[in-house]
CSV table of C-alpha atoms and ligand atoms in Angstrom, one decimal:
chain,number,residue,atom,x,y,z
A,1,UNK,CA,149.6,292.9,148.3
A,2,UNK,CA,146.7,291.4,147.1
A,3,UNK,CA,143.0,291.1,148.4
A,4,UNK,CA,141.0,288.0,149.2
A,5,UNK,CA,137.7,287.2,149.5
A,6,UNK,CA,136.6,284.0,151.4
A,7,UNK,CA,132.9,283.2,152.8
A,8,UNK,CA,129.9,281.2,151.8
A,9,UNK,CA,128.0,280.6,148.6
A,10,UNK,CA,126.1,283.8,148.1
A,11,UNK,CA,128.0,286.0,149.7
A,12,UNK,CA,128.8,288.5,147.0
A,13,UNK,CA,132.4,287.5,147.0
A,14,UNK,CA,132.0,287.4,142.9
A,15,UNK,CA,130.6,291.0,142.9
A,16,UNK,CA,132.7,292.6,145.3
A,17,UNK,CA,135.3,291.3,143.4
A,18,UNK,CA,134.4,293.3,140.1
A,19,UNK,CA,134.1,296.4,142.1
A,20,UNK,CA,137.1,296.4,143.8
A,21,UNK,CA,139.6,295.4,140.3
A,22,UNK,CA,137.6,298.7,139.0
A,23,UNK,CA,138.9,300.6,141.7
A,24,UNK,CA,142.0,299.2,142.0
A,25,UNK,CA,142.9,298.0,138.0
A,26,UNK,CA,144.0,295.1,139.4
A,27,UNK,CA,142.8,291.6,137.9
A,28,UNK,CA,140.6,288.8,139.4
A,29,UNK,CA,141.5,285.7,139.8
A,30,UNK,CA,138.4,283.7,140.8
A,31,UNK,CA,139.5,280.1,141.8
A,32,UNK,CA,135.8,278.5,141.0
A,33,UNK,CA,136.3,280.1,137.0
A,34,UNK,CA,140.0,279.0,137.1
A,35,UNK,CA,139.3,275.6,138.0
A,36,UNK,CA,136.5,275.8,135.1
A,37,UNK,CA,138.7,276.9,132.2
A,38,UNK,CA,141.4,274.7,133.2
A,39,UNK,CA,138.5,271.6,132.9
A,40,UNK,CA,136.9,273.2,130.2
A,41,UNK,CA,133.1,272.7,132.1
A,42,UNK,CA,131.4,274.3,134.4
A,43,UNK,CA,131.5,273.6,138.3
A,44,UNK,CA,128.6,271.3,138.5
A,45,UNK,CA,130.0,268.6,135.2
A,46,UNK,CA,133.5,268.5,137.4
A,47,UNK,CA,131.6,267.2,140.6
A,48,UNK,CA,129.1,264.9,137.9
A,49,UNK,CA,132.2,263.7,136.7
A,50,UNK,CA,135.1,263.4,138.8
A,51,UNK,CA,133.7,264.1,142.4
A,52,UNK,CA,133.9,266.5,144.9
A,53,UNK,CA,137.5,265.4,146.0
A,54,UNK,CA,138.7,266.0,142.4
A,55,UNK,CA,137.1,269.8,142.3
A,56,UNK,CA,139.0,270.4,145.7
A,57,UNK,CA,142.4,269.6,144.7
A,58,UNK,CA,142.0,271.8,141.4
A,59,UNK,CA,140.7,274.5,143.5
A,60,UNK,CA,143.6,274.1,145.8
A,61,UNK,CA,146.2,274.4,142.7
A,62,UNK,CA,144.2,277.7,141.9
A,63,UNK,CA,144.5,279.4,144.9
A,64,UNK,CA,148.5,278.2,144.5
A,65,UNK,CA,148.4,279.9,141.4
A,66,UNK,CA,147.7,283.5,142.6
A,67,UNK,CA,150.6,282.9,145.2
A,68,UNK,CA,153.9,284.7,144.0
A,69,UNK,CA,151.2,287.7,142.4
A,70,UNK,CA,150.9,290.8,143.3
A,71,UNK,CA,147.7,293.0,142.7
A,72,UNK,CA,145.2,290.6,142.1
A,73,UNK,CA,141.6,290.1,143.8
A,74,UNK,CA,141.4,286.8,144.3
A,75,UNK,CA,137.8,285.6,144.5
A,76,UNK,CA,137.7,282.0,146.7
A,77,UNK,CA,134.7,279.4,146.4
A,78,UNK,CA,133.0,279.3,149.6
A,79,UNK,CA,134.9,275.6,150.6
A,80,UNK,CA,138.6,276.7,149.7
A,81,UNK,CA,139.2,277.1,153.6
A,82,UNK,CA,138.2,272.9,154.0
A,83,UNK,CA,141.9,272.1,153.5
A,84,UNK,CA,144.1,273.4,156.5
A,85,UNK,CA,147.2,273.8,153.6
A,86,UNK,CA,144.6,276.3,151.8
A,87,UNK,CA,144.0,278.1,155.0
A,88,UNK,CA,147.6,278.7,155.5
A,89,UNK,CA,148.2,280.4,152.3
A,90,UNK,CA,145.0,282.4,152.1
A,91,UNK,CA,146.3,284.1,155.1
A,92,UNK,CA,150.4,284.4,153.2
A,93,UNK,CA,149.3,285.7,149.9
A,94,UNK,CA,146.9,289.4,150.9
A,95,UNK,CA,144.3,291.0,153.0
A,96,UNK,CA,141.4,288.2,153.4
A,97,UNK,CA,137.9,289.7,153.6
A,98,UNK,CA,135.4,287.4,154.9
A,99,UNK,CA,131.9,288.6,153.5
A,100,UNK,CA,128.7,286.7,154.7
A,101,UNK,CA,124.8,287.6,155.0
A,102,UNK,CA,122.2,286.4,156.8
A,103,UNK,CA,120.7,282.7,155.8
A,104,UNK,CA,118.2,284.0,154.0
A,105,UNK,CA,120.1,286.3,151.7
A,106,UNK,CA,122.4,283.6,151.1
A,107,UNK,CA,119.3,280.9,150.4
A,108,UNK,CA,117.6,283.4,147.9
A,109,UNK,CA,120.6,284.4,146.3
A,110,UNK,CA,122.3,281.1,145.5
A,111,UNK,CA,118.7,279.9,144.4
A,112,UNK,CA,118.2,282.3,141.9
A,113,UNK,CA,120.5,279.2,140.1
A,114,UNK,CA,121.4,275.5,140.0
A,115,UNK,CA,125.1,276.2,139.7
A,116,UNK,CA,125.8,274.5,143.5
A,117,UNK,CA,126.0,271.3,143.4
A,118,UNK,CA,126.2,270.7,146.9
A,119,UNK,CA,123.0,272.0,147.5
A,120,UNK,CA,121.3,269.7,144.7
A,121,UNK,CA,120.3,267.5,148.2
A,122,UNK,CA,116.6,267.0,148.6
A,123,UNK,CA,116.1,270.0,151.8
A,124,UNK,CA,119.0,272.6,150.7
A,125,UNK,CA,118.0,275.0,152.9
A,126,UNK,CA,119.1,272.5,155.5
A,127,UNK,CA,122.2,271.5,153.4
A,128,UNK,CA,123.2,275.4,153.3
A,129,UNK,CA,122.4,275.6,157.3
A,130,UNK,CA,124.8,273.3,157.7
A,131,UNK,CA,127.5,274.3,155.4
A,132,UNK,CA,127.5,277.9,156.4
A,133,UNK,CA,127.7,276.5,160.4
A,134,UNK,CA,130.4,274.2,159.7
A,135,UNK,CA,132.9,276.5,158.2
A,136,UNK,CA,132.5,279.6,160.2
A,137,UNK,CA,135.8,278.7,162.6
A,138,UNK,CA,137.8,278.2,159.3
A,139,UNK,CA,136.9,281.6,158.0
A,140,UNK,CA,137.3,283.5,161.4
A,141,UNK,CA,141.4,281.8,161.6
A,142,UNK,CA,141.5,283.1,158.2
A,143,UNK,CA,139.9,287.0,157.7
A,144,UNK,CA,141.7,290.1,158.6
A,145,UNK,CA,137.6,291.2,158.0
A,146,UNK,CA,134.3,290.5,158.2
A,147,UNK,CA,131.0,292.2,156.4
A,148,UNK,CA,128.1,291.7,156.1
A,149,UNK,CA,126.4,292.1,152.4
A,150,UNK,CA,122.9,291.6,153.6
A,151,UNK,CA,121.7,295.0,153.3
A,152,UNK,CA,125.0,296.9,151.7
A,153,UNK,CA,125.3,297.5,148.3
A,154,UNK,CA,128.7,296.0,147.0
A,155,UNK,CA,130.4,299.3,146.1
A,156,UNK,CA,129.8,299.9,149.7
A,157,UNK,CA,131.4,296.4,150.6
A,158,UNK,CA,134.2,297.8,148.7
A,159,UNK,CA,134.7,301.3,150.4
A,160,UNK,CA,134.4,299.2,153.7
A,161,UNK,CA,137.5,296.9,152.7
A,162,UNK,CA,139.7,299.6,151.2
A,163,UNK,CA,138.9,301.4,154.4
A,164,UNK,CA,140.3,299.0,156.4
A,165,UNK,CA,143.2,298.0,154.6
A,166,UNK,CA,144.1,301.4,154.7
A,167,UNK,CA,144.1,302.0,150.9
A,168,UNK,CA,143.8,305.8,149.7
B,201,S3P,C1,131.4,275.7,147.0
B,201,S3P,C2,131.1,276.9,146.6
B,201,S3P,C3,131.1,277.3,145.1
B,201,S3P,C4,131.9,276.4,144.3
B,201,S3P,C5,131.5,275.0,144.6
B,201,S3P,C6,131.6,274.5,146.0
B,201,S3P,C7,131.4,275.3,148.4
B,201,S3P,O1,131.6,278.7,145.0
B,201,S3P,O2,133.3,276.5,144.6
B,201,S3P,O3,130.1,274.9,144.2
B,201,S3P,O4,131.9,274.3,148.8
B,201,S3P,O5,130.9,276.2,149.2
B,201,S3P,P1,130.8,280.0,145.5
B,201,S3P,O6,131.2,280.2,146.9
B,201,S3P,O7,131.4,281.1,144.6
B,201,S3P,O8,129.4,279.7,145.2
């Protein structure tokens, strides 16, 4: 059994993730920071310097990595569902979570940095419009779940989850 959490940029994946290994003692595997110590630079430099296709296969042979684990959280970037073979594990290896918020939240949240490069376009607000739209049929095949952090706190997030996997 493990937990996953899939959804967009901003979504509190990252967060919920820290509550929920405190609750649980169980580690976090969080593909974006997997793909990053494996490369040795952060997000942005891999899609500088090898492209986005590049970032995509290592993020795919993270998420292969947490398969054959139990007890992990395993924190997804918000495009790991793009590839259908990603899809199809996500749903093998644990309970996937699929935590959004309104556009808004997710605008003023992933602008309080510059760490997404594929909103680095000249109307990101746009960019993220479209993003979010484009994947919401890959994360509904994929969730068991579905929250909304807008306005919950993310220990509450967490409650909500281990509620509904029926976790004591
Ligand atoms: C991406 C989301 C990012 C990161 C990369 C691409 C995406 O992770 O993997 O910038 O395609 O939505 P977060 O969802 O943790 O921001």
């Amino acid at each position: 059994m493990n937990f996953v959490l899939i959804g967009p940029m901003g979504a509190g994946k990252s967060s919920v993730a820290r509550v929920l290994s405190k609750r649980l003692g169980w580690e976090i595997l969080d593909t974006d920071r997997w793909v990053c110590l494996e490369q040795k630079c952060e997000v942005t430099e891999i899609f500088a310097k090898h492209g986005e296709k590049f970032f995509r296969e290592r993020e795919s042979a993270a998420l292969e990595a947490s398969a054959g684990w139990q007890e992990l959280i395993i924190s997804t970037g918000g495009g790991i569902v793009l590839a259908e073979k990603n899809r199809e594990l996500l749903k093998k290896i644990g309970f996937v979570v699929w935590l959004t918020a309104s556009e808004e939240v997710l605008y003023e949240r992933v602008m309080r940095n510059q760490r997404r490069p594929l909103l680095h376009t000249a109307n990101p607000r746009d960019t993220l419009h479209e993003i979010v739209h484009s994947r919401e049929g890959f994360y509904k095949t994929c969730a068991r779940l579905k929250l909304d952090t807008s306005s919950n706190s993310e220990s509450e997030i967490a409650d909500e989850i281990l509620k509904n996997a029926n976790f004591p």
